[in-house]
PDB file of C-alpha atoms in Angstrom:
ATOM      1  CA  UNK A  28       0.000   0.000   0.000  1.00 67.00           C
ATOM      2  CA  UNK A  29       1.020   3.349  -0.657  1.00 71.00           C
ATOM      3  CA  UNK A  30       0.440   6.191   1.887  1.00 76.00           C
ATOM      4  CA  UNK A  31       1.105  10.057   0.472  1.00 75.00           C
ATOM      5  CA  UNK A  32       3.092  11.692   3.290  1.00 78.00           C
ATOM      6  CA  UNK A  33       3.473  15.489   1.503  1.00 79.00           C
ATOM      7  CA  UNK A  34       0.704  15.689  -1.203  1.00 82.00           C
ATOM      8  CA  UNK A  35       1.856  19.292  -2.539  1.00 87.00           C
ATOM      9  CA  UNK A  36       4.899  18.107  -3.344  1.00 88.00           C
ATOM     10  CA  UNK A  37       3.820  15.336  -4.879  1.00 88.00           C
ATOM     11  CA  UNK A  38       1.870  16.940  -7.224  1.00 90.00           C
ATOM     12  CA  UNK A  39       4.120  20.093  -7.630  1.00 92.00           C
ATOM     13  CA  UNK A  40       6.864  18.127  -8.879  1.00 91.00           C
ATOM     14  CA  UNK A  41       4.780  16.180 -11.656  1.00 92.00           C
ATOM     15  CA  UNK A  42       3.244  19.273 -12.696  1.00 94.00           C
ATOM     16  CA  UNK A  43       7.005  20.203 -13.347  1.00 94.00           C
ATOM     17  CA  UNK A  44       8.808  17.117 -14.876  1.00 93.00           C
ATOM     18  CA  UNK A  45       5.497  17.267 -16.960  1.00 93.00           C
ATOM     19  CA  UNK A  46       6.317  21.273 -18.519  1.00 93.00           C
ATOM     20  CA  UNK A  47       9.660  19.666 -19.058  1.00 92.00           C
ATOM     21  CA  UNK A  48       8.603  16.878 -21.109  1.00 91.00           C
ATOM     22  CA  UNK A  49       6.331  19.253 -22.983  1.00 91.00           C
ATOM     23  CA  UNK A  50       8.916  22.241 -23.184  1.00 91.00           C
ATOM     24  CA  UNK A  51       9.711  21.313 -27.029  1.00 88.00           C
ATOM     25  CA  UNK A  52       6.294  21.658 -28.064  1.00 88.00           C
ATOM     26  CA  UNK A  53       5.353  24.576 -25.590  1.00 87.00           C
ATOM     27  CA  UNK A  54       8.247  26.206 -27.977  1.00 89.00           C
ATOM     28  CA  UNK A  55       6.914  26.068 -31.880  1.00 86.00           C
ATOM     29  CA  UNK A  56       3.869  28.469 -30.705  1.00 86.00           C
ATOM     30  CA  UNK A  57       6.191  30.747 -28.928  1.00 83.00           C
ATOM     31  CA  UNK A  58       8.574  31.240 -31.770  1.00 82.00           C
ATOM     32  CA  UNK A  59       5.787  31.276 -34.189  1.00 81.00           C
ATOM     33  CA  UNK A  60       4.750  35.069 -32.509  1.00 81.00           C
ATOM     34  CA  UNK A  61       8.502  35.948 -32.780  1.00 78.00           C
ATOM     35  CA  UNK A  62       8.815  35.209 -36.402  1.00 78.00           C
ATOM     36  CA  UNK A  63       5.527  36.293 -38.503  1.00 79.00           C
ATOM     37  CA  UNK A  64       5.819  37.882 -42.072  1.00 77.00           C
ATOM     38  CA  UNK A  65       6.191  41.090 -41.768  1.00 77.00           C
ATOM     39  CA  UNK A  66       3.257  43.859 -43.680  1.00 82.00           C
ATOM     40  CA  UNK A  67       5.551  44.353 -46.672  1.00 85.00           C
ATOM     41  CA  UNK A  68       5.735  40.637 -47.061  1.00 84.00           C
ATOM     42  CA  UNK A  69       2.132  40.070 -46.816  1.00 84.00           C
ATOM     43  CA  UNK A  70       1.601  42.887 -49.304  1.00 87.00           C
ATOM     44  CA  UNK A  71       4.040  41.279 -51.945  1.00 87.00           C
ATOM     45  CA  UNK A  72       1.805  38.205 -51.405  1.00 87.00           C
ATOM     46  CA  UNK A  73      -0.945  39.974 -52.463  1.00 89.00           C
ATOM     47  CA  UNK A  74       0.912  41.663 -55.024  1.00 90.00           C
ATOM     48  CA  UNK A  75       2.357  38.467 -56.665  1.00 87.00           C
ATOM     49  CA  UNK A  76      -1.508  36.647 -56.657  1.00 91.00           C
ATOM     50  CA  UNK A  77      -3.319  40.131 -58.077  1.00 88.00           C
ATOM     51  CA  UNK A  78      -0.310  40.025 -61.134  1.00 87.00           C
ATOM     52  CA  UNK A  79      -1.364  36.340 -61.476  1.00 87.00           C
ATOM     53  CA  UNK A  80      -4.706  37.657 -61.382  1.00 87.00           C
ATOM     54  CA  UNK A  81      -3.834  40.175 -64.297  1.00 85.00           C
ATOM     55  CA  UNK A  82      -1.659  37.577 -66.184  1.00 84.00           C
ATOM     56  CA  UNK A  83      -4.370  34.986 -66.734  1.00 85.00           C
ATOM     57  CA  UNK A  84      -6.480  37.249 -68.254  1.00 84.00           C
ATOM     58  CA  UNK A  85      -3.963  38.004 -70.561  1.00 84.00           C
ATOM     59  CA  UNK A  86      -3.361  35.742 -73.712  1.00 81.00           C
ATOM     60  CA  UNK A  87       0.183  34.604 -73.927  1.00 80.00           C
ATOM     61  CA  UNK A  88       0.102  34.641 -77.771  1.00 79.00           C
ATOM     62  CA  UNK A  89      -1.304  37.335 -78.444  1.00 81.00           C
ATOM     63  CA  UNK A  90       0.043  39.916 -75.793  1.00 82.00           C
ATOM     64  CA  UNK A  91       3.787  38.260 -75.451  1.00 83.00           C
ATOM     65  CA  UNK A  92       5.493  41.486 -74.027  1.00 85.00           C
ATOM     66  CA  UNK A  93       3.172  41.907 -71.646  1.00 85.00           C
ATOM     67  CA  UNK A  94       2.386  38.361 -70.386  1.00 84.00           C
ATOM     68  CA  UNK A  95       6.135  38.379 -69.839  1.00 87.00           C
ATOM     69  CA  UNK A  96       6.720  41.723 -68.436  1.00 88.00           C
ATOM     70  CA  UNK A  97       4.163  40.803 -65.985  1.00 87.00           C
ATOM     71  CA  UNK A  98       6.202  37.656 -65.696  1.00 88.00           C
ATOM     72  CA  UNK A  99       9.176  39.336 -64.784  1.00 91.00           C
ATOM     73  CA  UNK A 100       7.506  41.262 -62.038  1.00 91.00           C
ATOM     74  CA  UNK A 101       6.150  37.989 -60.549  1.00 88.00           C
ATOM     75  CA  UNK A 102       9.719  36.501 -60.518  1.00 90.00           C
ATOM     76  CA  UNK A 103      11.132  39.688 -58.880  1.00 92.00           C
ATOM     77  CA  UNK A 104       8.912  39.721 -56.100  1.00 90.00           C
ATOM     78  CA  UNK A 105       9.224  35.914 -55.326  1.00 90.00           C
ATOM     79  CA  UNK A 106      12.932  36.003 -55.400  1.00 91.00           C
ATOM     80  CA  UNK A 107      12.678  39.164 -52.549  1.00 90.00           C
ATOM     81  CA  UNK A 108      10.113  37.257 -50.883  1.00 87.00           C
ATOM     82  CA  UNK A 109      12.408  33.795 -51.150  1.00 90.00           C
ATOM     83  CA  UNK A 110      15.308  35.669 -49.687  1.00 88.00           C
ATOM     84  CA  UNK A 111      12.843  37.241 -47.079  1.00 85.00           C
ATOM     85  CA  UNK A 112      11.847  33.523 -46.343  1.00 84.00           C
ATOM     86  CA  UNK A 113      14.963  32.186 -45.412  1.00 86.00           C
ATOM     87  CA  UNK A 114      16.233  35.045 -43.563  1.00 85.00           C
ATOM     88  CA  UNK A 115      12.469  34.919 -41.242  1.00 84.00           C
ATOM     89  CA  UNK A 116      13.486  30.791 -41.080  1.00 85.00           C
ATOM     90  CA  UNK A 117      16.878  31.470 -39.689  1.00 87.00           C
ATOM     91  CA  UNK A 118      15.912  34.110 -37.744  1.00 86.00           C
ATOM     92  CA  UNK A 119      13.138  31.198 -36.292  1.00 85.00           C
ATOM     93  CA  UNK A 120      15.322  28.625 -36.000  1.00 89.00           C
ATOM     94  CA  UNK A 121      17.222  30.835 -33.496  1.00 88.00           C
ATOM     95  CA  UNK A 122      14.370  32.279 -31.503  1.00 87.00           C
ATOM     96  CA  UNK A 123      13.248  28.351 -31.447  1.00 89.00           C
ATOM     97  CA  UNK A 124      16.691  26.940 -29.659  1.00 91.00           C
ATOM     98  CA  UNK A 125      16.542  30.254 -27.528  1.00 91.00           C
ATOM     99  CA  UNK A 126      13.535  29.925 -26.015  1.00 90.00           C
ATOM    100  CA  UNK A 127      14.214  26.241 -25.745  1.00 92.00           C
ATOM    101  CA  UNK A 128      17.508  26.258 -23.650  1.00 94.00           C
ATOM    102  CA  UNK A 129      15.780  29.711 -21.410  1.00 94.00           C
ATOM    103  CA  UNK A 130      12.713  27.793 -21.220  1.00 92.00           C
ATOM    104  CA  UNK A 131      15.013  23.849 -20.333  1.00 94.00           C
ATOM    105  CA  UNK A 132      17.169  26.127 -17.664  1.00 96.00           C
ATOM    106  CA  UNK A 133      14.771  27.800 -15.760  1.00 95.00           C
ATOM    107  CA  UNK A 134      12.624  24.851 -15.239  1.00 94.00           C
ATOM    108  CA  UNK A 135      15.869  22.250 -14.319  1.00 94.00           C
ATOM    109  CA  UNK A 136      16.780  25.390 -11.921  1.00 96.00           C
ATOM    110  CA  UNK A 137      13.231  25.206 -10.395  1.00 95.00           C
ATOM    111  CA  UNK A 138      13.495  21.730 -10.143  1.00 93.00           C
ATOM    112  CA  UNK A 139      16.928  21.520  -8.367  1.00 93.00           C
ATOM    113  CA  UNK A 140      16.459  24.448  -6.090  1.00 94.00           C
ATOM    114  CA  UNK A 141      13.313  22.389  -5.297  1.00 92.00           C
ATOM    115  CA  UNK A 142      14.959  19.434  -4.963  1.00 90.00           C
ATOM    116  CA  UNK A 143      17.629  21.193  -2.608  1.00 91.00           C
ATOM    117  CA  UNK A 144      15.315  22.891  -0.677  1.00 92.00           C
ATOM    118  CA  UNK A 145      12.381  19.553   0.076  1.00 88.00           C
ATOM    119  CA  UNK A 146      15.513  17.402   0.251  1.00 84.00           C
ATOM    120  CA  UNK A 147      14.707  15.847   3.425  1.00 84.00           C
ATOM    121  CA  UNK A 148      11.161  15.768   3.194  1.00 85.00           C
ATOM    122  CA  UNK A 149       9.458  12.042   1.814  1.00 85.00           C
ATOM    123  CA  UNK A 150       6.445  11.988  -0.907  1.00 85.00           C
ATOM    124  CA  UNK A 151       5.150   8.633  -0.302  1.00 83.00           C
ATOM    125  CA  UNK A 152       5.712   5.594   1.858  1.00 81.00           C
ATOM    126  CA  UNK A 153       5.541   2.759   0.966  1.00 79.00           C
ATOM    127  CA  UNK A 154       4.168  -0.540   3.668  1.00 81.00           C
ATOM    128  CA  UNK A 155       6.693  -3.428   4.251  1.00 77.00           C
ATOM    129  CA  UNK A 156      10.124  -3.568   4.061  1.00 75.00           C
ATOM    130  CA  UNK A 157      12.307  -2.836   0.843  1.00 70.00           C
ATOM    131  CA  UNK A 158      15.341  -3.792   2.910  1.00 74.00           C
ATOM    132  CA  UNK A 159      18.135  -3.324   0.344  1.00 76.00           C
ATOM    133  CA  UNK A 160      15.922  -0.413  -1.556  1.00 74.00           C
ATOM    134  CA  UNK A 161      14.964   1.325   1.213  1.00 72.00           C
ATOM    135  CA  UNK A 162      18.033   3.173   2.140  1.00 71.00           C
ATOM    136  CA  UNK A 163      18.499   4.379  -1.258  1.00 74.00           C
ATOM    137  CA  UNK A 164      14.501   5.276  -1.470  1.00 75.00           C
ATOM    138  CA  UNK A 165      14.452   7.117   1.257  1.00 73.00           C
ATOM    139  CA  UNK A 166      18.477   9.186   1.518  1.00 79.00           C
ATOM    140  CA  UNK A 167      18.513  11.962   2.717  1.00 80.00           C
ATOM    141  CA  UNK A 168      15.082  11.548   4.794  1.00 76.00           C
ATOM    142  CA  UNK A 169      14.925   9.762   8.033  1.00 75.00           C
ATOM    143  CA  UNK A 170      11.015   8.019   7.453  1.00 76.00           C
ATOM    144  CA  UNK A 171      11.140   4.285   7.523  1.00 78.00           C
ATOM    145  CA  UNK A 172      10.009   3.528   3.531  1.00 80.00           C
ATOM    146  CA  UNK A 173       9.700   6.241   2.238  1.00 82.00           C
ATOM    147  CA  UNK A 174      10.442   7.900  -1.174  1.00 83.00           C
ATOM    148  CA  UNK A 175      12.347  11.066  -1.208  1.00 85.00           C
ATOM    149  CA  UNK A 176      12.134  13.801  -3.438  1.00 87.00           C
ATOM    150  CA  UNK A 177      15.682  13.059  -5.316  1.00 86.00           C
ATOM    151  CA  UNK A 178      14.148   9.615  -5.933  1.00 86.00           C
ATOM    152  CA  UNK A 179      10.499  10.656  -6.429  1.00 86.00           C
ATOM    153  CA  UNK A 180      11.654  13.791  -9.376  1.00 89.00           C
ATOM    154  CA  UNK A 181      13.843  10.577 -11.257  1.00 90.00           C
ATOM    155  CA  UNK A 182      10.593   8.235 -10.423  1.00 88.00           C
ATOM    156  CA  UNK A 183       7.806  10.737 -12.066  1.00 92.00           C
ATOM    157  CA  UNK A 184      10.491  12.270 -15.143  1.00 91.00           C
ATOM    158  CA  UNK A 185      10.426   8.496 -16.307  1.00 93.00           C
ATOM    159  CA  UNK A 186       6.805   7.548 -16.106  1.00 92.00           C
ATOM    160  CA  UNK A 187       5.698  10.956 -17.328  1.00 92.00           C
ATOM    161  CA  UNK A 188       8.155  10.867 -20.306  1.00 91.00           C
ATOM    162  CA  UNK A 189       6.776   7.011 -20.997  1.00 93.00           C
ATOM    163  CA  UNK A 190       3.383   7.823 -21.026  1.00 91.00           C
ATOM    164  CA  UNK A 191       3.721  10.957 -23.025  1.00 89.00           C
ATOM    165  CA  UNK A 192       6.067   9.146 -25.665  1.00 88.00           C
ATOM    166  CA  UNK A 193       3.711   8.124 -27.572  1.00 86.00           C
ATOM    167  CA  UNK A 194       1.467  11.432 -27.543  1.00 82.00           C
ATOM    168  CA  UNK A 195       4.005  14.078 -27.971  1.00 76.00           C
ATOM    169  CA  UNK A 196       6.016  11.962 -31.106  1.00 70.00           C
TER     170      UNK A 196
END
């Protein structure tokens, strides 16, 4: 049988080795309000589709020059908006692994000053007697079977991350 000694921090510490499983997917919506096209782009969008607009009413045979003059103003404005498009991708892909490693550090700080601080104070007990276990269980807290926080944070990061395997890949 299991008996929960210190329910807060029970919960308190799944609730945080859960963020940290989920910290990679927390990210993409974070970056994505970091890296949005800007106006100008989203007016050489429109742009580019009201000259496609313009060019299919145009017959190619009949009005060559201007089909193609109109074709060369299409391929202008992609090429700026290609270039524009790679520089807003780098410029994500670095906001992305930013806010990833702030995001990884302050929660692994939280949990370790956590850790630090509740260090001697057991989650659960367990009934019996896990003789050769329950030293190692229970270090640095003095409860007969009982789970410590060190043990208890490693405990709940591996059943959280192996139950949300298979929903977060």
């Amino acid at each position: 049988m299991l008996e929960v000694i210190n329910g807060f921090l029970l919960v308190y510490f799944i609730v945080l080795t859960t963020i940290s499983v989920l910290i990679p997917h927390l990210v993409k919506p974070i970056a994505a309000c970091f890296t949005r096209p800007s106006l100008e782009e989203k007016a050489s969008f429109a742009e580019v589709k009201r000259l496609k607009n313009e060019q299919k009413s145009i017959s190619m045979k009949e009005e060559f020059a201007a089909y193609h003059k109109l074709q060369r103003k299409i391929n202008e404005i992609e090429n700026r908006l290609k270039e524009n498009s790679q520089s807003r991708m780098s410029k994500s892909l670095a906001v992305k692994s930013t806010v990833h490693i702030a995001l990884q550090a302050v929660v692994a700080l939280i949990i370790v000053i956590s850790v630090i601080w509740f260090r001697r104070e057991p989650i659960v007990a367990l009934e019996g007697n896990l003789f050769p276990l329950s030293t190692m269980l229970q270090y640095p807290s003095e409860t007969p079977n009982a789970i410590s926080t060190h043990v208890w944070v490693m405990i709940s990061n591996l059943s959280i991350r192996t139950l949300l395997k298979p929903i977060v890949s």
